[in-house]
mmCIF file of C-alpha atoms in Angstrom:
data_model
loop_
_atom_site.group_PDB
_atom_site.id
_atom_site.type_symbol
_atom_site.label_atom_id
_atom_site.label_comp_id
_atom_site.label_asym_id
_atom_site.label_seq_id
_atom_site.Cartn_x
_atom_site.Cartn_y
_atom_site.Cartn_z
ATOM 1 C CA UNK A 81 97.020 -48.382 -181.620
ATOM 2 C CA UNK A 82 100.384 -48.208 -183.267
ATOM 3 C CA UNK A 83 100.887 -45.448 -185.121
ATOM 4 C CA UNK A 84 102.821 -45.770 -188.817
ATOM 5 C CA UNK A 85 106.006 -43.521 -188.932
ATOM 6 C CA UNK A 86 104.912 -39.690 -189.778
ATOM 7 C CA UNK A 87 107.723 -39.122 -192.283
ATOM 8 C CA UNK A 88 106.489 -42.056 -194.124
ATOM 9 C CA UNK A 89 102.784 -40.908 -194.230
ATOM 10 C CA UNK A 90 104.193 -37.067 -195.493
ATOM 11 C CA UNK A 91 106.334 -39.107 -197.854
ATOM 12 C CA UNK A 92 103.453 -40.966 -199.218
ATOM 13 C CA UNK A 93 100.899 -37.437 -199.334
ATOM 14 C CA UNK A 94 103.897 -35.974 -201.433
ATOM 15 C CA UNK A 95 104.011 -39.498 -203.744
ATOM 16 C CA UNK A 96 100.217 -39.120 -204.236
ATOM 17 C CA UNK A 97 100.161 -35.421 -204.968
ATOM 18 C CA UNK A 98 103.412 -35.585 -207.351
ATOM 19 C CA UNK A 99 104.856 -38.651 -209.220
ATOM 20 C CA UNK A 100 101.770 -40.808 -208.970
ATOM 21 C CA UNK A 101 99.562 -37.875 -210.879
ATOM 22 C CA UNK A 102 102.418 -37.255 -213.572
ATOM 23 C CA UNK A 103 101.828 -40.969 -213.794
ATOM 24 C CA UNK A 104 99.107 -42.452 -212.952
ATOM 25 C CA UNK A 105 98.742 -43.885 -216.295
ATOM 26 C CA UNK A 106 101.973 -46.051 -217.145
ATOM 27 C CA UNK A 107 100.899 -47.443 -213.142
ATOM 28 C CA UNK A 108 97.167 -48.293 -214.192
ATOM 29 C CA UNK A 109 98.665 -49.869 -217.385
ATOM 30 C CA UNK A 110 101.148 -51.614 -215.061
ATOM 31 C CA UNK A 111 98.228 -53.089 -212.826
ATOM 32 C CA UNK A 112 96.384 -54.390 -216.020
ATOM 33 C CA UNK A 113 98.966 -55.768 -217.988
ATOM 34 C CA UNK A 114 101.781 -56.706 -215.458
ATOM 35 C CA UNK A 115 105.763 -55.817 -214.882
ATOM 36 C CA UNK A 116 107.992 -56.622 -217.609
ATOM 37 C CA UNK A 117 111.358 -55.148 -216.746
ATOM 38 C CA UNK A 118 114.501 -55.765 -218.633
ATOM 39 C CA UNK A 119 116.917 -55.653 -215.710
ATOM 40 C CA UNK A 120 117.506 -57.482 -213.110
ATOM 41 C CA UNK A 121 119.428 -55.478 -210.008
ATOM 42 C CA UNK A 122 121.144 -57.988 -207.145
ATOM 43 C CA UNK A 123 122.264 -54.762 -204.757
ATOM 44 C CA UNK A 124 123.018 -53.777 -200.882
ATOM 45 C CA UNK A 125 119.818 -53.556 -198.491
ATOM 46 C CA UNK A 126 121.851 -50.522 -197.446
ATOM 47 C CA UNK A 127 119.522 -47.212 -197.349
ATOM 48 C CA UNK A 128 121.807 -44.969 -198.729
ATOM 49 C CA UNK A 129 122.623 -47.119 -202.182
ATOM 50 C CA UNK A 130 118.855 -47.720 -203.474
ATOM 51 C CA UNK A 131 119.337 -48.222 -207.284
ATOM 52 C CA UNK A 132 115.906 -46.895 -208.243
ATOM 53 C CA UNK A 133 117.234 -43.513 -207.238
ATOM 54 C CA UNK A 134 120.847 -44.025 -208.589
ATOM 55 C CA UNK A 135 119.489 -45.299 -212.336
ATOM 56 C CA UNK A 136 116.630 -42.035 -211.952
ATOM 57 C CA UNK A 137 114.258 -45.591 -212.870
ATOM 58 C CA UNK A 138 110.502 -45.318 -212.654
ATOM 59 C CA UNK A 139 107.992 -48.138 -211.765
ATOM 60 C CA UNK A 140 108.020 -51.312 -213.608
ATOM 61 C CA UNK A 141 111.932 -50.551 -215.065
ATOM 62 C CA UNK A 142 113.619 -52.748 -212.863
ATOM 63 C CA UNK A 143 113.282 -55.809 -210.985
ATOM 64 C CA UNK A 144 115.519 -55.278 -207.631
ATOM 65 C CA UNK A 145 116.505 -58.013 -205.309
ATOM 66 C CA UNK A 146 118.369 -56.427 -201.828
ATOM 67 C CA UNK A 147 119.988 -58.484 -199.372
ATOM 68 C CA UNK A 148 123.071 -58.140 -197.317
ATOM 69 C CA UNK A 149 126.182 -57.081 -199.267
ATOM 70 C CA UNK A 150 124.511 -57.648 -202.663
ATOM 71 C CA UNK A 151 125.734 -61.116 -202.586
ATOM 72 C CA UNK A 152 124.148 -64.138 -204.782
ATOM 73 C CA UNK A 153 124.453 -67.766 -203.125
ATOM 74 C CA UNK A 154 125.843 -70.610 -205.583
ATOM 75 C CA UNK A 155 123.328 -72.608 -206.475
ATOM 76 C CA UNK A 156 122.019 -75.067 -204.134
ATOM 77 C CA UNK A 157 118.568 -77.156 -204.638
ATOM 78 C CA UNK A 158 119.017 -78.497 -201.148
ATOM 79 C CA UNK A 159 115.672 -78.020 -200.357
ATOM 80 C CA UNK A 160 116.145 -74.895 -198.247
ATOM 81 C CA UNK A 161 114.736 -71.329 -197.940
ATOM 82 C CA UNK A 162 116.715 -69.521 -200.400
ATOM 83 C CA UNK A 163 115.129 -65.935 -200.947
ATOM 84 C CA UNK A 164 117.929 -64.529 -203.363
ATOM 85 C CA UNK A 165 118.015 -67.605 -205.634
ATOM 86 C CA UNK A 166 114.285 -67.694 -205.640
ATOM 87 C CA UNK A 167 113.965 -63.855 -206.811
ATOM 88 C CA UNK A 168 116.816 -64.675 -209.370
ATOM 89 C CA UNK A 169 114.989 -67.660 -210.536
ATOM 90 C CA UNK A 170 111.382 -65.602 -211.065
ATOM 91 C CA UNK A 171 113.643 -62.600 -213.062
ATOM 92 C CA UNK A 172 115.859 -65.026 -215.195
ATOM 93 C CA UNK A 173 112.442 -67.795 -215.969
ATOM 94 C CA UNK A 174 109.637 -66.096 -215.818
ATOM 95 C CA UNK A 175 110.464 -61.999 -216.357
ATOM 96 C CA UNK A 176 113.192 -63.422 -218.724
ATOM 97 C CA UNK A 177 114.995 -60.212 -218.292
ATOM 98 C CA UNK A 178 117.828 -59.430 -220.548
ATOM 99 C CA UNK A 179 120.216 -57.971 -217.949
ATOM 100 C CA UNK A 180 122.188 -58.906 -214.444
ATOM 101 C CA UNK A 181 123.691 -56.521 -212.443
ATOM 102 C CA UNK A 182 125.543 -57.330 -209.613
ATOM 103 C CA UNK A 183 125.284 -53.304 -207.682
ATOM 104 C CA UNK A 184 128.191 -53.355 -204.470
ATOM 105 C CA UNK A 185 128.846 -49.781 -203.165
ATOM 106 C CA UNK A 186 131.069 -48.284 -200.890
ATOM 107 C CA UNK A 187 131.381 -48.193 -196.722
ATOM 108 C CA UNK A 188 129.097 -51.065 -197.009
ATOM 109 C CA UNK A 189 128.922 -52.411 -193.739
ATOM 110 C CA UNK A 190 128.315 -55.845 -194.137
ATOM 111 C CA UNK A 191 131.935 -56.027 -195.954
ATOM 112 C CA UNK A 192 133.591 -54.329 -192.971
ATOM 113 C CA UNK A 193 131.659 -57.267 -190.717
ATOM 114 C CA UNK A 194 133.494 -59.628 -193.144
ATOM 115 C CA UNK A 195 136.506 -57.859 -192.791
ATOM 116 C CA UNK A 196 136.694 -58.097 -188.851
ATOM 117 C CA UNK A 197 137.988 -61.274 -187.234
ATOM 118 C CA UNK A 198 136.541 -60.132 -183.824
ATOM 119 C CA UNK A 199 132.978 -59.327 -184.982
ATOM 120 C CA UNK A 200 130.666 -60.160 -182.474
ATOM 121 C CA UNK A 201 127.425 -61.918 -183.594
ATOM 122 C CA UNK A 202 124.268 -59.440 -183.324
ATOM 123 C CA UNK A 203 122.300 -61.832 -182.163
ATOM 124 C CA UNK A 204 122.326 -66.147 -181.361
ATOM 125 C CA UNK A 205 121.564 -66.862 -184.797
ATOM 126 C CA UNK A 206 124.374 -64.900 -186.475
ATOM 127 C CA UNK A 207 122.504 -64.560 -189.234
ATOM 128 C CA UNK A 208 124.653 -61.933 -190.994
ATOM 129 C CA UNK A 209 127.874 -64.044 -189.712
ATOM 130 C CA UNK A 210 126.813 -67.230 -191.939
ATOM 131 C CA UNK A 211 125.487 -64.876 -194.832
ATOM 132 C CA UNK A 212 128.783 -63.428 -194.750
ATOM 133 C CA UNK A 213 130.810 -66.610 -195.321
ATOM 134 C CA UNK A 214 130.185 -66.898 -198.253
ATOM 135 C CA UNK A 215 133.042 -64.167 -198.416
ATOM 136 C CA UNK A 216 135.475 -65.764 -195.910
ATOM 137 C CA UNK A 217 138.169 -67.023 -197.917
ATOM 138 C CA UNK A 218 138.383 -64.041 -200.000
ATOM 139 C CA UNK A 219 138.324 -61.470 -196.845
ATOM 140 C CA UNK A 220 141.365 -63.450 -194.941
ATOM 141 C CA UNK A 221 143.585 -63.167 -197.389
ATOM 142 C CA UNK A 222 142.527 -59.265 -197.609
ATOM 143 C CA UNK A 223 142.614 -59.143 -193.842
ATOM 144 C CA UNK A 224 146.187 -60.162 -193.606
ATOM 145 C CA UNK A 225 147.422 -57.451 -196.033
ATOM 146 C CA UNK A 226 149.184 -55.108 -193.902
ATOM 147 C CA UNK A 227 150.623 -53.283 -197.094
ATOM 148 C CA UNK A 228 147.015 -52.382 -197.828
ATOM 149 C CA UNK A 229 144.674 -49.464 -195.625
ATOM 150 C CA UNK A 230 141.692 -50.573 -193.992
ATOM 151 C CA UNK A 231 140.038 -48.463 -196.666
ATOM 152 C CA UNK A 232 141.948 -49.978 -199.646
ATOM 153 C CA UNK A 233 140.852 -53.687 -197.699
ATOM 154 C CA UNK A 234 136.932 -52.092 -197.483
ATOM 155 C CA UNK A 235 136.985 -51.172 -200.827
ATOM 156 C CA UNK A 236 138.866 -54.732 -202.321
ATOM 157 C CA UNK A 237 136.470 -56.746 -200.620
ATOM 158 C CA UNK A 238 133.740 -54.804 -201.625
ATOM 159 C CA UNK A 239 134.633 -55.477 -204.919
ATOM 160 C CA UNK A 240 135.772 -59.061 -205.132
ATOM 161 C CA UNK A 241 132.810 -60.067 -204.040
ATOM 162 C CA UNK A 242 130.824 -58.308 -206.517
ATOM 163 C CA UNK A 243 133.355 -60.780 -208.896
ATOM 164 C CA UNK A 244 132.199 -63.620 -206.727
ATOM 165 C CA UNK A 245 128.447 -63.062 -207.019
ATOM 166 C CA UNK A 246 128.772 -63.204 -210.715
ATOM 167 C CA UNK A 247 130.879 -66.183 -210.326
ATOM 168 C CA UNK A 248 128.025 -67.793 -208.147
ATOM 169 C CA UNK A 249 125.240 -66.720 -210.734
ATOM 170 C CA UNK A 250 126.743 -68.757 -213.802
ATOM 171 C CA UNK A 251 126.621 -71.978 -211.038
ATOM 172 C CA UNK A 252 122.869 -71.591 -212.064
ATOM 173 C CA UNK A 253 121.532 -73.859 -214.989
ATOM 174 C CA UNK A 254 119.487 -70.979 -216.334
ATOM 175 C CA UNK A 255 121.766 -67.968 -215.872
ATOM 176 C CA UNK A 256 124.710 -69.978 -217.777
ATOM 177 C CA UNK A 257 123.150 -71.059 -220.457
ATOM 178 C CA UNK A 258 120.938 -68.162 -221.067
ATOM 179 C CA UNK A 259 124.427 -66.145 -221.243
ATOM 180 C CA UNK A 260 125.857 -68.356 -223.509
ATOM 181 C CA UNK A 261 122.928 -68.236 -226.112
ATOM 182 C CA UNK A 262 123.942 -64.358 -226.050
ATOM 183 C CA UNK A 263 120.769 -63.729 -224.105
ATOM 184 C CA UNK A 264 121.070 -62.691 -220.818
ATOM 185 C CA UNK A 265 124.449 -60.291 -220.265
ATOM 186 C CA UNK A 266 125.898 -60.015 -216.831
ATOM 187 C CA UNK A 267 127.112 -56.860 -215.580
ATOM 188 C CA UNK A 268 129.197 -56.008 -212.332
ATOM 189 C CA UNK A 269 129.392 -52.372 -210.459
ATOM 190 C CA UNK A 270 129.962 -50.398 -207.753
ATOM 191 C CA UNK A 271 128.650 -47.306 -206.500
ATOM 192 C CA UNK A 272 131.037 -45.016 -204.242
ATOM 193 C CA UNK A 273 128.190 -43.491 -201.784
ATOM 194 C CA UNK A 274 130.410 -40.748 -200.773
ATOM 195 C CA UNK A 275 130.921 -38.914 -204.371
ATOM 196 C CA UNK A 276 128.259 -40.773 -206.592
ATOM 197 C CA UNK A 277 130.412 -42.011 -208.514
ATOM 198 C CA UNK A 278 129.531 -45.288 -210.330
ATOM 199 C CA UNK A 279 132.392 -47.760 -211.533
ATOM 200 C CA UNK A 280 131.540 -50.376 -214.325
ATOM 201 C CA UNK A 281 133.186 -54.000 -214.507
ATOM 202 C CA UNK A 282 134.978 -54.527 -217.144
ATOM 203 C CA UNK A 283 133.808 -57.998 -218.163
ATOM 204 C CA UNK A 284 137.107 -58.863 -220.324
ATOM 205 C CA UNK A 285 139.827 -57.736 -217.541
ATOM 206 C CA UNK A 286 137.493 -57.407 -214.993
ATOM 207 C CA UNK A 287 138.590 -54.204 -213.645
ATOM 208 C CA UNK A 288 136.262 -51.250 -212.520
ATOM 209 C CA UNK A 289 135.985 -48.256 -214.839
ATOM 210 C CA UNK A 290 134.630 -45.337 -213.722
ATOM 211 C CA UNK A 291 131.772 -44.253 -215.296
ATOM 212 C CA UNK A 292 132.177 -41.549 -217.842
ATOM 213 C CA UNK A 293 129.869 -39.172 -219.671
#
């Protein structure tokens, strides 16, 4: 019999015995009633950038979709499995959440895949090679900046393509003309792992501010 992961189970007694008593309530009124969050969080499957723990949120606050590189598709009703656009559609139509935010972070390593012309494929299917195309104009023109670090590249890509996702979202009927009925607002940001620090989009000049308060 497989046995689940001990640090798991210990992490689950101390869930029980702490947050879920302090409250138990807003979760039972949760089950009855159902989720109605007001954000919607695209963000890195990375372990170390979980935005539940960097926004200090609590159950049923916000709706997070993870995948590779926090990247959203363009939208494509081809007929084909499309996880991200189907969680985007559920938030946008049915949760009709008032807020996107597009979450990249730093050292993320599906970036520094994108960034590597002699990245091997981790397996036949390459799945994280054809996710990452999506990026592949933007990272060769990065990757032939020799003014630029490696670090300066990482952290370029990084955040073009947190410009690109947005770009991709308002290729979706529902996303652009929610946002232009001044009822869904689109957000961009990145989170630096290393420091904590959190850098806003500036949705004019599209710059990142760092986060101040």
């Amino acid at each position: 019999m497989l046995r689940f992961p001990d640090s798991l189970v210990t992490g689950y007694r101390n869930f029980m015995t702490g947050r879920y008593v302090d409250e138990r309530e807003r979760y039972r009124v949760l089950a009855e009633t159902g989720q109605k969050p007001q954000t919607l969080v695209i963000a890195c499957c990375d372990s170390r950038a979980a935005p539940e723990t960097i926004f200090g949120a609590g159950p049923g606050e916000l709706f997070v979709v993870r995948n590779v590189a926090n990247m959203v598709p363009p939208y494509e009703p081809d007929g084909q499995y499309h996880a991200t656009s189907a969680a985007l559609e559920f938030a946008v139509q049915a949760l009709k959440v008032r807020d996107i935010i597009v979450m990249g972070h730093g050292r993320c390593g599906g970036i520094r895949a994108a960034l590597d012309p002699n990245a091997e494929p981790l397996s036949p299917g390459d799945f994280i090679g054809k996710w990452m195309g999506l990026l592949k104009p933007a990272a060769e023109q990065i990757q032939t900046n020799s003014v630029m670090t490696a670090g300066e590249r990482q952290t370029a890509l990084e955040r073009v393509s947190i410009r690109n996702s947005i770009a991709n979202l308002k290729t979706f009927p529902c996303v652009k003309i929610l946002e232009e009925r001044g009822k869904l607002n689109i957000h961009g940001a990145w989170f630096d792992i290393g420091n904590g620090e959190l850098w806003i989009m500036n949705r004019e000049t599209r710059d990142f501010e760092r986060l101040e308060f």
